[in-house]
PDB file of C-alpha atoms in Angstrom:
ATOM      1  CA  MET A 102    -134.953-100.155 -39.393  1.00 50.00           C
ATOM      2  CA  ASN A 103    -132.002-101.808 -40.968  1.00 52.00           C
ATOM      3  CA  VAL A 104    -128.923 -99.651 -41.383  1.00 51.00           C
ATOM      4  CA  ARG A 105    -126.818-100.628 -44.329  1.00 59.00           C
ATOM      5  CA  GLU A 106    -123.129-101.024 -43.819  1.00 61.00           C
ATOM      6  CA  PRO A 107    -121.010 -98.544 -45.801  1.00 60.00           C
ATOM      7  CA  ASP A 108    -119.598 -99.850 -49.035  1.00 67.00           C
ATOM      8  CA  TRP A 109    -115.996 -99.612 -47.877  1.00 66.00           C
ATOM      9  CA  ALA A 110    -114.694-100.631 -51.257  1.00 72.00           C
ATOM     10  CA  TYR A 111    -116.569 -97.705 -52.843  1.00 67.00           C
ATOM     11  CA  VAL A 112    -115.301 -95.330 -50.132  1.00 61.00           C
ATOM     12  CA  ALA A 113    -111.736 -96.508 -50.714  1.00 69.00           C
ATOM     13  CA  ARG A 114    -112.073 -96.048 -54.480  1.00 75.00           C
ATOM     14  CA  SER A 115    -113.464 -92.520 -53.961  1.00 73.00           C
ATOM     15  CA  LEU A 116    -110.635 -91.561 -51.648  1.00 73.00           C
ATOM     16  CA  LEU A 117    -108.138 -92.978 -54.110  1.00 74.00           C
ATOM     17  CA  ARG A 118    -109.673 -90.912 -56.917  1.00 76.00           C
ATOM     18  CA  VAL A 119    -109.453 -87.742 -54.781  1.00 69.00           C
ATOM     19  CA  LEU A 120    -105.826 -88.528 -53.969  1.00 74.00           C
ATOM     20  CA  ILE A 121    -104.980 -89.173 -57.628  1.00 78.00           C
ATOM     21  CA  VAL A 122    -106.690 -85.958 -58.776  1.00 65.00           C
ATOM     22  CA  SER A 123    -104.934 -83.937 -56.041  1.00 65.00           C
ATOM     23  CA  MET A 124    -101.560 -85.387 -57.002  1.00 68.00           C
ATOM     24  CA  ALA A 125    -102.254 -84.701 -60.664  1.00 60.00           C
ATOM     25  CA  LEU A 126    -103.151 -81.088 -59.921  1.00 60.00           C
ATOM     26  CA  PHE A 127    -100.023 -80.682 -57.808  1.00 50.00           C
ATOM     27  CA  VAL A 128     -97.836 -82.138 -60.542  1.00 47.00           C
ATOM     28  CA  ALA A 129     -99.535 -79.946 -63.155  1.00 48.00           C
ATOM     29  CA  LEU A 130     -99.073 -76.836 -61.042  1.00 47.00           C
ATOM     30  CA  TYR A 131     -95.428 -77.717 -60.407  1.00 44.00           C
ATOM     31  CA  ALA A 132     -94.883 -78.318 -64.124  1.00 44.00           C
ATOM     32  CA  ALA A 133     -96.626 -75.060 -65.019  1.00 45.00           C
ATOM     33  CA  GLU A 134     -94.442 -73.161 -62.599  1.00 44.00           C
ATOM     34  CA  GLY A 135     -91.361 -74.829 -64.044  1.00 41.00           C
ATOM     35  CA  ALA A 136     -92.440 -73.965 -67.579  1.00 39.00           C
ATOM     36  CA  LEU A 137     -93.227 -70.386 -66.581  1.00 44.00           C
ATOM     37  CA  ALA A 138     -89.810 -70.060 -64.974  1.00 40.00           C
ATOM     38  CA  THR A 139     -88.324 -70.680 -68.424  1.00 36.00           C
ATOM     39  CA  PHE A 140     -89.782 -67.362 -69.569  1.00 42.00           C
ATOM     40  CA  VAL A 141     -90.202 -65.419 -66.330  1.00 46.00           C
ATOM     41  CA  ASP A 142     -87.786 -65.064 -63.434  1.00 46.00           C
ATOM     42  CA  LEU A 143     -90.090 -66.103 -60.609  1.00 43.00           C
ATOM     43  CA  ASP A 144     -87.437 -65.161 -58.077  1.00 49.00           C
ATOM     44  CA  ASP A 145     -87.649 -61.785 -59.805  1.00 70.00           C
ATOM     45  CA  LYS A 146     -84.263 -60.250 -59.085  1.00 82.00           C
ATOM     46  CA  ARG A 147     -85.705 -56.967 -60.293  1.00 85.00           C
ATOM     47  CA  LEU A 148     -87.497 -56.699 -56.970  1.00 89.00           C
ATOM     48  CA  ALA A 149     -84.075 -56.318 -55.403  1.00 90.00           C
ATOM     49  CA  GLN A 150     -82.271 -54.489 -58.205  1.00 91.00           C
ATOM     50  CA  VAL A 151     -84.986 -51.986 -59.050  1.00 95.00           C
ATOM     51  CA  TYR A 152     -87.693 -51.865 -56.408  1.00 95.00           C
ATOM     52  CA  GLY A 153     -85.438 -52.508 -53.428  1.00 94.00           C
ATOM     53  CA  THR A 154     -83.171 -49.672 -54.560  1.00 95.00           C
ATOM     54  CA  ALA A 155     -86.161 -47.402 -55.225  1.00 96.00           C
ATOM     55  CA  ALA A 156     -87.287 -48.023 -51.648  1.00 96.00           C
ATOM     56  CA  ARG A 157     -83.887 -46.919 -50.342  1.00 96.00           C
ATOM     57  CA  ILE A 158     -83.951 -43.812 -52.551  1.00 97.00           C
ATOM     58  CA  THR A 159     -87.276 -42.539 -51.267  1.00 96.00           C
ATOM     59  CA  ASN A 160     -86.981 -43.617 -47.638  1.00 96.00           C
ATOM     60  CA  PRO A 161     -83.853 -41.834 -46.393  1.00 96.00           C
ATOM     61  CA  ASP A 162     -85.398 -41.731 -42.919  1.00 96.00           C
ATOM     62  CA  LYS A 163     -84.445 -45.424 -42.647  1.00 96.00           C
ATOM     63  CA  ARG A 164     -81.165 -47.294 -42.956  1.00 95.00           C
ATOM     64  CA  LEU A 165     -82.330 -50.152 -45.158  1.00 93.00           C
ATOM     65  CA  SER A 166     -80.050 -53.153 -45.530  1.00 86.00           C
ATOM     66  CA  THR A 167     -79.765 -55.700 -48.341  1.00 75.00           C
ATOM     67  CA  GLY A 168     -82.957 -57.762 -48.431  1.00 85.00           C
ATOM     68  CA  TYR A 169     -83.973 -61.285 -49.305  1.00 89.00           C
ATOM     69  CA  SER A 170     -86.628 -62.894 -51.501  1.00 87.00           C
ATOM     70  CA  ASP A 171     -89.064 -65.671 -50.653  1.00 82.00           C
ATOM     71  CA  GLY A 172     -88.120 -67.401 -53.903  1.00 76.00           C
ATOM     72  CA  GLY A 173     -91.236 -66.376 -55.801  1.00 75.00           C
ATOM     73  CA  GLY A 174     -94.054 -68.439 -57.242  1.00 70.00           C
ATOM     74  CA  LEU A 175     -97.131 -68.318 -59.440  1.00 68.00           C
ATOM     75  CA  LEU A 176     -99.016 -66.142 -56.983  1.00 76.00           C
ATOM     76  CA  GLY A 177     -96.257 -63.570 -56.590  1.00 87.00           C
ATOM     77  CA  THR A 178     -92.961 -62.692 -54.960  1.00 91.00           C
ATOM     78  CA  THR A 179     -92.082 -60.973 -51.714  1.00 93.00           C
ATOM     79  CA  TYR A 180     -88.828 -59.113 -51.180  1.00 94.00           C
ATOM     80  CA  THR A 181     -88.079 -58.231 -47.569  1.00 94.00           C
ATOM     81  CA  LEU A 182     -85.784 -55.441 -46.405  1.00 95.00           C
ATOM     82  CA  THR A 183     -84.619 -54.948 -42.847  1.00 94.00           C
ATOM     83  CA  GLY A 184     -83.904 -51.512 -41.472  1.00 94.00           C
ATOM     84  CA  GLU A 185     -83.738 -49.112 -38.573  1.00 95.00           C
ATOM     85  CA  PRO A 186     -84.772 -45.462 -38.162  1.00 95.00           C
ATOM     86  CA  ARG A 187     -82.030 -43.051 -39.250  1.00 96.00           C
ATOM     87  CA  ARG A 188     -81.354 -41.589 -35.837  1.00 95.00           C
ATOM     88  CA  ALA A 189     -78.152 -40.375 -34.191  1.00 95.00           C
ATOM     89  CA  ASP A 190     -78.554 -42.911 -31.388  1.00 91.00           C
ATOM     90  CA  HIS A 191     -76.720 -46.171 -32.159  1.00 86.00           C
ATOM     91  CA  ASP A 192     -79.257 -48.384 -30.395  1.00 85.00           C
ATOM     92  CA  GLN A 193     -82.317 -48.393 -32.648  1.00 87.00           C
ATOM     93  CA  PRO A 194     -84.833 -51.222 -33.135  1.00 92.00           C
ATOM     94  CA  TRP A 195     -84.770 -53.036 -36.467  1.00 93.00           C
ATOM     95  CA  ARG A 196     -87.881 -54.152 -38.320  1.00 94.00           C
ATOM     96  CA  GLU A 197     -88.827 -55.742 -41.625  1.00 95.00           C
ATOM     97  CA  TYR A 198     -90.358 -53.980 -44.639  1.00 95.00           C
ATOM     98  CA  GLU A 199     -91.969 -55.958 -47.453  1.00 95.00           C
ATOM     99  CA  ILE A 200     -92.186 -55.249 -51.178  1.00 95.00           C
ATOM    100  CA  THR A 201     -94.623 -57.587 -52.918  1.00 94.00           C
ATOM    101  CA  LYS A 202     -95.328 -58.292 -56.565  1.00 92.00           C
ATOM    102  CA  ASP A 203     -98.567 -60.199 -57.162  1.00 90.00           C
ATOM    103  CA  LEU A 204     -99.704 -62.480 -59.967  1.00 86.00           C
ATOM    104  CA  PHE A 205    -100.675 -59.479 -62.103  1.00 88.00           C
ATOM    105  CA  GLY A 206     -97.383 -57.638 -61.592  1.00 87.00           C
ATOM    106  CA  VAL A 207     -98.773 -55.078 -59.151  1.00 92.00           C
ATOM    107  CA  ILE A 208     -96.129 -53.726 -56.760  1.00 94.00           C
ATOM    108  CA  ARG A 209     -97.056 -52.894 -53.187  1.00 94.00           C
ATOM    109  CA  ALA A 210     -94.858 -51.491 -50.430  1.00 95.00           C
ATOM    110  CA  PRO A 211     -97.199 -49.736 -47.975  1.00 91.00           C
ATOM    111  CA  SER A 212     -94.459 -49.018 -45.415  1.00 93.00           C
ATOM    112  CA  LEU A 213     -91.969 -47.657 -47.970  1.00 94.00           C
ATOM    113  CA  SER A 214     -93.930 -44.958 -49.774  1.00 88.00           C
ATOM    114  CA  GLY A 215     -91.744 -42.056 -48.643  1.00 90.00           C
ATOM    115  CA  PRO A 216     -89.853 -40.451 -45.747  1.00 92.00           C
ATOM    116  CA  SER A 217     -91.479 -39.520 -42.474  1.00 91.00           C
ATOM    117  CA  GLY A 218     -90.625 -37.751 -39.238  1.00 93.00           C
ATOM    118  CA  ARG A 219     -88.257 -34.798 -38.842  1.00 95.00           C
ATOM    119  CA  LEU A 220     -85.854 -36.112 -41.451  1.00 96.00           C
ATOM    120  CA  GLY A 221     -88.726 -36.536 -43.879  1.00 95.00           C
ATOM    121  CA  ASP A 222     -89.775 -32.933 -43.254  1.00 95.00           C
ATOM    122  CA  ALA A 223     -86.202 -31.703 -43.792  1.00 96.00           C
ATOM    123  CA  ILE A 224     -85.874 -33.595 -47.082  1.00 96.00           C
ATOM    124  CA  THR A 225     -89.270 -32.329 -48.253  1.00 94.00           C
ATOM    125  CA  ALA A 226     -88.228 -28.742 -47.454  1.00 94.00           C
ATOM    126  CA  VAL A 227     -85.205 -28.867 -49.787  1.00 96.00           C
ATOM    127  CA  ASP A 228     -85.719 -26.456 -52.695  1.00 94.00           C
ATOM    128  CA  ALA A 229     -84.145 -26.623 -56.147  1.00 91.00           C
ATOM    129  CA  ASN A 230     -82.299 -23.281 -56.149  1.00 89.00           C
ATOM    130  CA  PRO A 231     -83.402 -21.274 -53.091  1.00 94.00           C
ATOM    131  CA  GLY A 232     -80.540 -18.744 -53.130  1.00 95.00           C
ATOM    132  CA  GLU A 233     -78.792 -17.200 -50.153  1.00 94.00           C
ATOM    133  CA  ASP A 234     -80.528 -16.445 -46.865  1.00 95.00           C
ATOM    134  CA  LYS A 235     -78.044 -15.049 -44.352  1.00 94.00           C
ATOM    135  CA  THR A 236     -80.668 -14.928 -41.611  1.00 96.00           C
ATOM    136  CA  LEU A 237     -81.391 -18.637 -42.046  1.00 95.00           C
ATOM    137  CA  THR A 238     -77.684 -19.462 -42.184  1.00 96.00           C
ATOM    138  CA  GLU A 239     -76.971 -17.633 -38.945  1.00 96.00           C
ATOM    139  CA  ALA A 240     -79.971 -19.264 -37.279  1.00 96.00           C
ATOM    140  CA  SER A 241     -78.485 -22.650 -38.188  1.00 96.00           C
ATOM    141  CA  ARG A 242     -75.130 -21.601 -36.767  1.00 96.00           C
ATOM    142  CA  LYS A 243     -76.679 -20.488 -33.470  1.00 96.00           C
ATOM    143  CA  ALA A 244     -78.622 -23.756 -33.156  1.00 95.00           C
ATOM    144  CA  ILE A 245     -75.489 -25.840 -33.729  1.00 96.00           C
ATOM    145  CA  ASP A 246     -73.200 -23.707 -31.551  1.00 95.00           C
ATOM    146  CA  ALA A 247     -75.671 -23.885 -28.655  1.00 96.00           C
ATOM    147  CA  LEU A 248     -75.190 -27.665 -28.411  1.00 96.00           C
ATOM    148  CA  PRO A 249     -72.151 -29.695 -27.273  1.00 95.00           C
ATOM    149  CA  GLN A 250     -69.890 -30.009 -30.307  1.00 94.00           C
ATOM    150  CA  THR A 251     -69.152 -33.661 -29.507  1.00 93.00           C
ATOM    151  CA  LEU A 252     -72.740 -34.651 -30.232  1.00 96.00           C
ATOM    152  CA  GLU A 253     -73.347 -36.829 -33.288  1.00 96.00           C
ATOM    153  CA  ALA A 254     -76.174 -35.676 -35.528  1.00 97.00           C
ATOM    154  CA  VAL A 255     -78.219 -36.571 -38.556  1.00 97.00           C
ATOM    155  CA  ALA A 256     -78.487 -33.442 -40.670  1.00 98.00           C
ATOM    156  CA  VAL A 257     -79.540 -32.094 -44.062  1.00 98.00           C
ATOM    157  CA  VAL A 258     -77.139 -29.565 -45.596  1.00 98.00           C
ATOM    158  CA  GLU A 259     -79.003 -27.469 -48.175  1.00 98.00           C
ATOM    159  CA  PHE A 260     -77.097 -25.546 -50.827  1.00 97.00           C
ATOM    160  CA  THR A 261     -77.939 -22.093 -52.146  1.00 97.00           C
ATOM    161  CA  HIS A 262     -77.811 -23.457 -55.705  1.00 96.00           C
ATOM    162  CA  ALA A 263     -77.608 -26.901 -57.267  1.00 97.00           C
ATOM    163  CA  MET A 264     -74.014 -28.125 -57.388  1.00 97.00           C
ATOM    164  CA  THR A 265     -72.319 -30.110 -60.134  1.00 97.00           C
ATOM    165  CA  THR A 266     -70.070 -33.064 -59.353  1.00 96.00           C
ATOM    166  CA  GLU A 267     -66.999 -30.900 -59.968  1.00 97.00           C
ATOM    167  CA  GLN A 268     -68.283 -28.284 -57.519  1.00 97.00           C
ATOM    168  CA  LEU A 269     -68.997 -30.963 -54.922  1.00 96.00           C
ATOM    169  CA  VAL A 270     -65.484 -32.356 -55.252  1.00 96.00           C
ATOM    170  CA  ALA A 271     -64.110 -28.827 -54.738  1.00 96.00           C
ATOM    171  CA  PHE A 272     -66.449 -28.427 -51.738  1.00 96.00           C
ATOM    172  CA  ASN A 273     -65.087 -31.665 -50.244  1.00 94.00           C
ATOM    173  CA  ARG A 274     -61.487 -30.648 -50.813  1.00 94.00           C
ATOM    174  CA  LYS A 275     -62.008 -27.236 -49.253  1.00 93.00           C
ATOM    175  CA  HIS A 276     -63.445 -28.767 -46.096  1.00 91.00           C
ATOM    176  CA  ARG A 277     -61.324 -31.948 -46.212  1.00 89.00           C
ATOM    177  CA  LEU A 278     -64.397 -34.134 -46.447  1.00 89.00           C
ATOM    178  CA  CYS A 279     -64.675 -37.729 -47.574  1.00 87.00           C
ATOM    179  CA  GLY A 280     -67.773 -39.271 -49.039  1.00 85.00           C
ATOM    180  CA  GLY A 281     -68.998 -42.655 -47.885  1.00 87.00           C
ATOM    181  CA  LYS A 282     -71.971 -44.476 -46.477  1.00 88.00           C
ATOM    182  CA  ASP A 283     -72.612 -41.551 -44.111  1.00 93.00           C
ATOM    183  CA  VAL A 284     -73.011 -39.070 -47.002  1.00 95.00           C
ATOM    184  CA  SER A 285     -76.017 -39.214 -49.335  1.00 96.00           C
ATOM    185  CA  TYR A 286     -76.860 -36.854 -52.192  1.00 97.00           C
ATOM    186  CA  VAL A 287     -80.234 -35.210 -52.819  1.00 98.00           C
ATOM    187  CA  TYR A 288     -80.277 -35.220 -56.625  1.00 98.00           C
ATOM    188  CA  ALA A 289     -83.865 -33.987 -56.913  1.00 96.00           C
ATOM    189  CA  PRO A 290     -86.204 -32.306 -54.406  1.00 95.00           C
ATOM    190  CA  SER A 291     -89.719 -33.588 -53.823  1.00 93.00           C
ATOM    191  CA  SER A 292     -92.643 -31.978 -55.639  1.00 86.00           C
ATOM    192  CA  TYR A 293     -96.423 -32.119 -55.832  1.00 77.00           C
ATOM    193  CA  ASP A 294     -98.544 -31.741 -58.951  1.00 72.00           C
ATOM    194  CA  ASP A 295    -102.229 -32.688 -58.656  1.00 69.00           C
ATOM    195  CA  SER A 296    -102.578 -32.658 -62.463  1.00 71.00           C
ATOM    196  CA  ASP A 297    -100.109 -35.544 -62.752  1.00 68.00           C
ATOM    197  CA  PRO A 298    -101.254 -39.210 -62.564  1.00 65.00           C
ATOM    198  CA  ILE A 299     -98.646 -39.586 -59.810  1.00 65.00           C
ATOM    199  CA  PRO A 300     -99.141 -36.277 -57.957  1.00 66.00           C
ATOM    200  CA  LEU A 301     -96.456 -36.807 -55.311  1.00 74.00           C
ATOM    201  CA  THR A 302     -92.886 -37.102 -56.549  1.00 87.00           C
ATOM    202  CA  ASN A 303     -90.525 -38.035 -53.762  1.00 93.00           C
ATOM    203  CA  ALA A 304     -87.034 -36.610 -53.454  1.00 96.00           C
ATOM    204  CA  ILE A 305     -84.228 -38.663 -54.975  1.00 97.00           C
ATOM    205  CA  VAL A 306     -81.675 -39.327 -52.238  1.00 98.00           C
ATOM    206  CA  TRP A 307     -78.773 -41.468 -53.434  1.00 97.00           C
ATOM    207  CA  ASN A 308     -75.865 -43.240 -51.784  1.00 94.00           C
ATOM    208  CA  ARG A 309     -73.506 -45.448 -53.806  1.00 88.00           C
ATOM    209  CA  GLY A 310     -73.761 -48.223 -51.229  1.00 86.00           C
ATOM    210  CA  MET A 311     -77.441 -48.724 -52.135  1.00 87.00           C
ATOM    211  CA  THR A 312     -76.594 -51.011 -55.043  1.00 84.00           C
ATOM    212  CA  ALA A 313     -73.405 -52.658 -53.769  1.00 63.00           C
ATOM    213  CA  GLU A 314     -73.299 -56.288 -52.655  1.00 55.00           C
ATOM    214  CA  SER A 315     -70.563 -55.293 -50.209  1.00 54.00           C
ATOM    215  CA  ASP A 316     -69.059 -52.028 -48.997  1.00 62.00           C
ATOM    216  CA  PRO A 317     -67.440 -50.321 -52.006  1.00 69.00           C
ATOM    217  CA  THR A 318     -64.061 -48.671 -51.847  1.00 72.00           C
ATOM    218  CA  TYR A 319     -64.798 -44.994 -51.435  1.00 74.00           C
ATOM    219  CA  GLN A 320     -62.754 -42.289 -53.070  1.00 82.00           C
ATOM    220  CA  CYS A 321     -62.718 -39.638 -50.346  1.00 90.00           C
ATOM    221  CA  GLU A 322     -62.986 -36.142 -51.897  1.00 93.00           C
ATOM    222  CA  THR A 323     -63.870 -37.504 -55.350  1.00 94.00           C
ATOM    223  CA  GLU A 324     -66.642 -39.758 -54.051  1.00 94.00           C
ATOM    224  CA  PRO A 325     -69.352 -37.600 -55.743  1.00 95.00           C
ATOM    225  CA  GLU A 326     -67.952 -38.740 -59.105  1.00 95.00           C
ATOM    226  CA  ALA A 327     -68.266 -42.427 -58.187  1.00 93.00           C
ATOM    227  CA  ALA A 328     -71.717 -41.888 -56.660  1.00 94.00           C
ATOM    228  CA  LEU A 329     -73.059 -40.214 -59.802  1.00 95.00           C
ATOM    229  CA  ALA A 330     -71.512 -42.872 -62.059  1.00 94.00           C
ATOM    230  CA  GLU A 331     -73.232 -45.623 -60.049  1.00 94.00           C
ATOM    231  CA  PHE A 332     -76.529 -43.715 -60.078  1.00 96.00           C
ATOM    232  CA  ARG A 333     -76.372 -43.446 -63.860  1.00 96.00           C
ATOM    233  CA  ARG A 334     -75.420 -47.112 -64.198  1.00 94.00           C
ATOM    234  CA  TRP A 335     -78.416 -48.132 -62.100  1.00 96.00           C
ATOM    235  CA  THR A 336     -80.864 -45.997 -64.111  1.00 96.00           C
ATOM    236  CA  ARG A 337     -79.742 -47.810 -67.264  1.00 96.00           C
ATOM    237  CA  THR A 338     -81.219 -51.014 -65.794  1.00 94.00           C
ATOM    238  CA  LEU A 339     -84.691 -49.447 -65.590  1.00 96.00           C
ATOM    239  CA  HIS A 340     -87.491 -50.315 -68.018  1.00 94.00           C
ATOM    240  CA  GLU A 341     -90.297 -47.972 -69.008  1.00 92.00           C
ATOM    241  CA  THR A 342     -92.722 -50.598 -67.707  1.00 91.00           C
ATOM    242  CA  ASP A 343     -91.249 -50.604 -64.183  1.00 94.00           C
ATOM    243  CA  ASP A 344     -94.066 -49.351 -61.978  1.00 92.00           C
ATOM    244  CA  LEU A 345     -92.392 -47.190 -59.335  1.00 94.00           C
ATOM    245  CA  SER A 346     -95.516 -45.216 -58.437  1.00 92.00           C
ATOM    246  CA  GLN A 347     -95.611 -46.934 -55.034  1.00 92.00           C
ATOM    247  CA  PHE A 348     -92.403 -45.030 -54.274  1.00 95.00           C
ATOM    248  CA  GLY A 349     -93.475 -41.721 -55.826  1.00 93.00           C
ATOM    249  CA  LEU A 350     -91.019 -42.162 -58.708  1.00 94.00           C
ATOM    250  CA  THR A 351     -90.979 -42.851 -62.446  1.00 93.00           C
ATOM    251  CA  PRO A 352     -88.210 -44.406 -64.574  1.00 96.00           C
ATOM    252  CA  ASN A 353     -88.122 -41.314 -66.789  1.00 95.00           C
ATOM    253  CA  GLN A 354     -87.724 -38.969 -63.813  1.00 94.00           C
ATOM    254  CA  LEU A 355     -84.849 -41.052 -62.443  1.00 97.00           C
ATOM    255  CA  THR A 356     -83.108 -41.257 -65.800  1.00 97.00           C
ATOM    256  CA  GLU A 357     -83.385 -37.527 -66.458  1.00 97.00           C
ATOM    257  CA  THR A 358     -82.217 -36.695 -62.929  1.00 97.00           C
ATOM    258  CA  ALA A 359     -79.161 -38.926 -63.286  1.00 97.00           C
ATOM    259  CA  LYS A 360     -78.409 -37.368 -66.664  1.00 97.00           C
ATOM    260  CA  GLU A 361     -78.519 -33.872 -65.139  1.00 97.00           C
ATOM    261  CA  GLY A 362     -76.428 -35.018 -62.189  1.00 97.00           C
ATOM    262  CA  THR A 363     -76.677 -31.946 -59.950  1.00 97.00           C
ATOM    263  CA  VAL A 364     -77.039 -32.080 -56.174  1.00 98.00           C
ATOM    264  CA  HIS A 365     -79.277 -29.802 -54.097  1.00 98.00           C
ATOM    265  CA  ALA A 366     -78.426 -31.007 -50.604  1.00 98.00           C
ATOM    266  CA  LEU A 367     -76.470 -33.552 -48.596  1.00 97.00           C
ATOM    267  CA  LEU A 368     -77.806 -35.977 -46.012  1.00 98.00           C
ATOM    268  CA  LEU A 369     -75.082 -36.459 -43.397  1.00 97.00           C
ATOM    269  CA  ASP A 370     -75.476 -39.436 -41.090  1.00 96.00           C
ATOM    270  CA  ARG A 371     -73.995 -39.332 -37.572  1.00 95.00           C
ATOM    271  CA  TRP A 372     -71.649 -36.399 -38.073  1.00 95.00           C
ATOM    272  CA  LYS A 373     -70.126 -34.466 -35.198  1.00 95.00           C
ATOM    273  CA  LEU A 374     -71.607 -31.000 -34.722  1.00 96.00           C
ATOM    274  CA  SER A 375     -68.099 -29.561 -34.765  1.00 94.00           C
ATOM    275  CA  ALA A 376     -67.710 -30.806 -38.374  1.00 94.00           C
ATOM    276  CA  LEU A 377     -71.145 -29.552 -39.408  1.00 95.00           C
ATOM    277  CA  SER A 378     -70.482 -26.073 -38.046  1.00 93.00           C
ATOM    278  CA  LYS A 379     -67.525 -25.609 -40.416  1.00 93.00           C
ATOM    279  CA  LEU A 380     -69.736 -26.202 -43.455  1.00 95.00           C
ATOM    280  CA  LEU A 381     -71.700 -23.053 -42.658  1.00 94.00           C
ATOM    281  CA  ASP A 382     -68.583 -21.003 -43.468  1.00 92.00           C
ATOM    282  CA  ASN A 383     -68.984 -21.937 -47.123  1.00 94.00           C
ATOM    283  CA  PRO A 384     -71.111 -19.392 -49.053  1.00 95.00           C
ATOM    284  CA  GLN A 385     -72.670 -22.286 -50.990  1.00 96.00           C
ATOM    285  CA  THR A 386     -74.263 -23.621 -47.780  1.00 97.00           C
ATOM    286  CA  ARG A 387     -77.678 -22.084 -47.204  1.00 97.00           C
ATOM    287  CA  THR A 388     -78.750 -23.906 -44.066  1.00 97.00           C
ATOM    288  CA  ILE A 389     -78.189 -27.046 -42.010  1.00 97.00           C
ATOM    289  CA  THR A 390     -81.221 -28.757 -40.510  1.00 97.00           C
ATOM    290  CA  LEU A 391     -80.553 -31.052 -37.563  1.00 97.00           C
ATOM    291  CA  THR A 392     -83.066 -33.888 -37.467  1.00 97.00           C
ATOM    292  CA  ASP A 393     -81.551 -35.783 -34.538  1.00 96.00           C
ATOM    293  CA  ALA A 394     -78.561 -35.541 -32.194  1.00 95.00           C
ATOM    294  CA  ALA A 395     -77.123 -37.756 -29.478  1.00 93.00           C
ATOM    295  CA  PHE A 396     -73.963 -38.609 -27.608  1.00 87.00           C
ATOM    296  CA  ASN A 397     -72.190 -41.699 -28.918  1.00 75.00           C
ATOM    297  CA  LEU A 398     -71.305 -43.447 -25.683  1.00 61.00           C
ATOM    298  CA  GLY A 399     -69.971 -46.500 -27.504  1.00 59.00           C
ATOM    299  CA  THR A 400     -66.722 -44.995 -28.736  1.00 52.00           C
ATOM    300  CA  PRO A 401     -64.136 -42.860 -26.943  1.00 45.00           C
ATOM    301  CA  GLU A 402     -63.790 -39.194 -27.820  1.00 44.00           C
TER     302      GLU A 402
END
């Protein structure tokens, strides 16, 4: 049986056609992406400005740093945050957390849906206006006094009633406290309503450094004023169409909370127990929940 030789000229023409079609598709796709970029920000800075900040708000159990984008494209954009667990120990492993926006605008952040661990439990336990509980206050004092006062701790300071900015400034002045990156404000407790389309509403925990490109200049006792002003400024960038359900939030909830501007608790990061103990002397302090404590062996006492 005779075997015919391949028609190499035909094969070459076929390969050339495939190459031409592939190049044409690539050029068309590149042109389409360029045209789309005229109307849509494919880098999508809103992933950083809105969704990256929302992730920090609802994940106070992590110290999340400024992230970076993959540049975006027709199929979607990925914004990556790096962070470490919010523990008292200074030697914690860092990992990456992704926020993705697909072709249809769907936001996903499976590792940033809310706080976890002991700090998550403490934040979840914060009530709106729980009132005084002397027994609970004294139990907090005994727990703190039983430990070495040189320990550094992560703690949630819950107030008996929601405090205005003016009251917080007075609180700071009374105890000679300064705000900063180690002080965050719980502007709204978490809640659960199974009749709501988004049943779980995470707590709103805010720190002014969340939206800063670099460390802002803090204002010591009057830092609550600057923190609230920045919170309100950020909420003005929100759109009703921003889907924050992945973070247990809504734009309306954030806007209304910023408008109200009252604080239910403080999250204090790596504070000495000796400083925390003094806060229990204030009648506005209901309880202090320690979520972690450790010696800081890296700095002299």
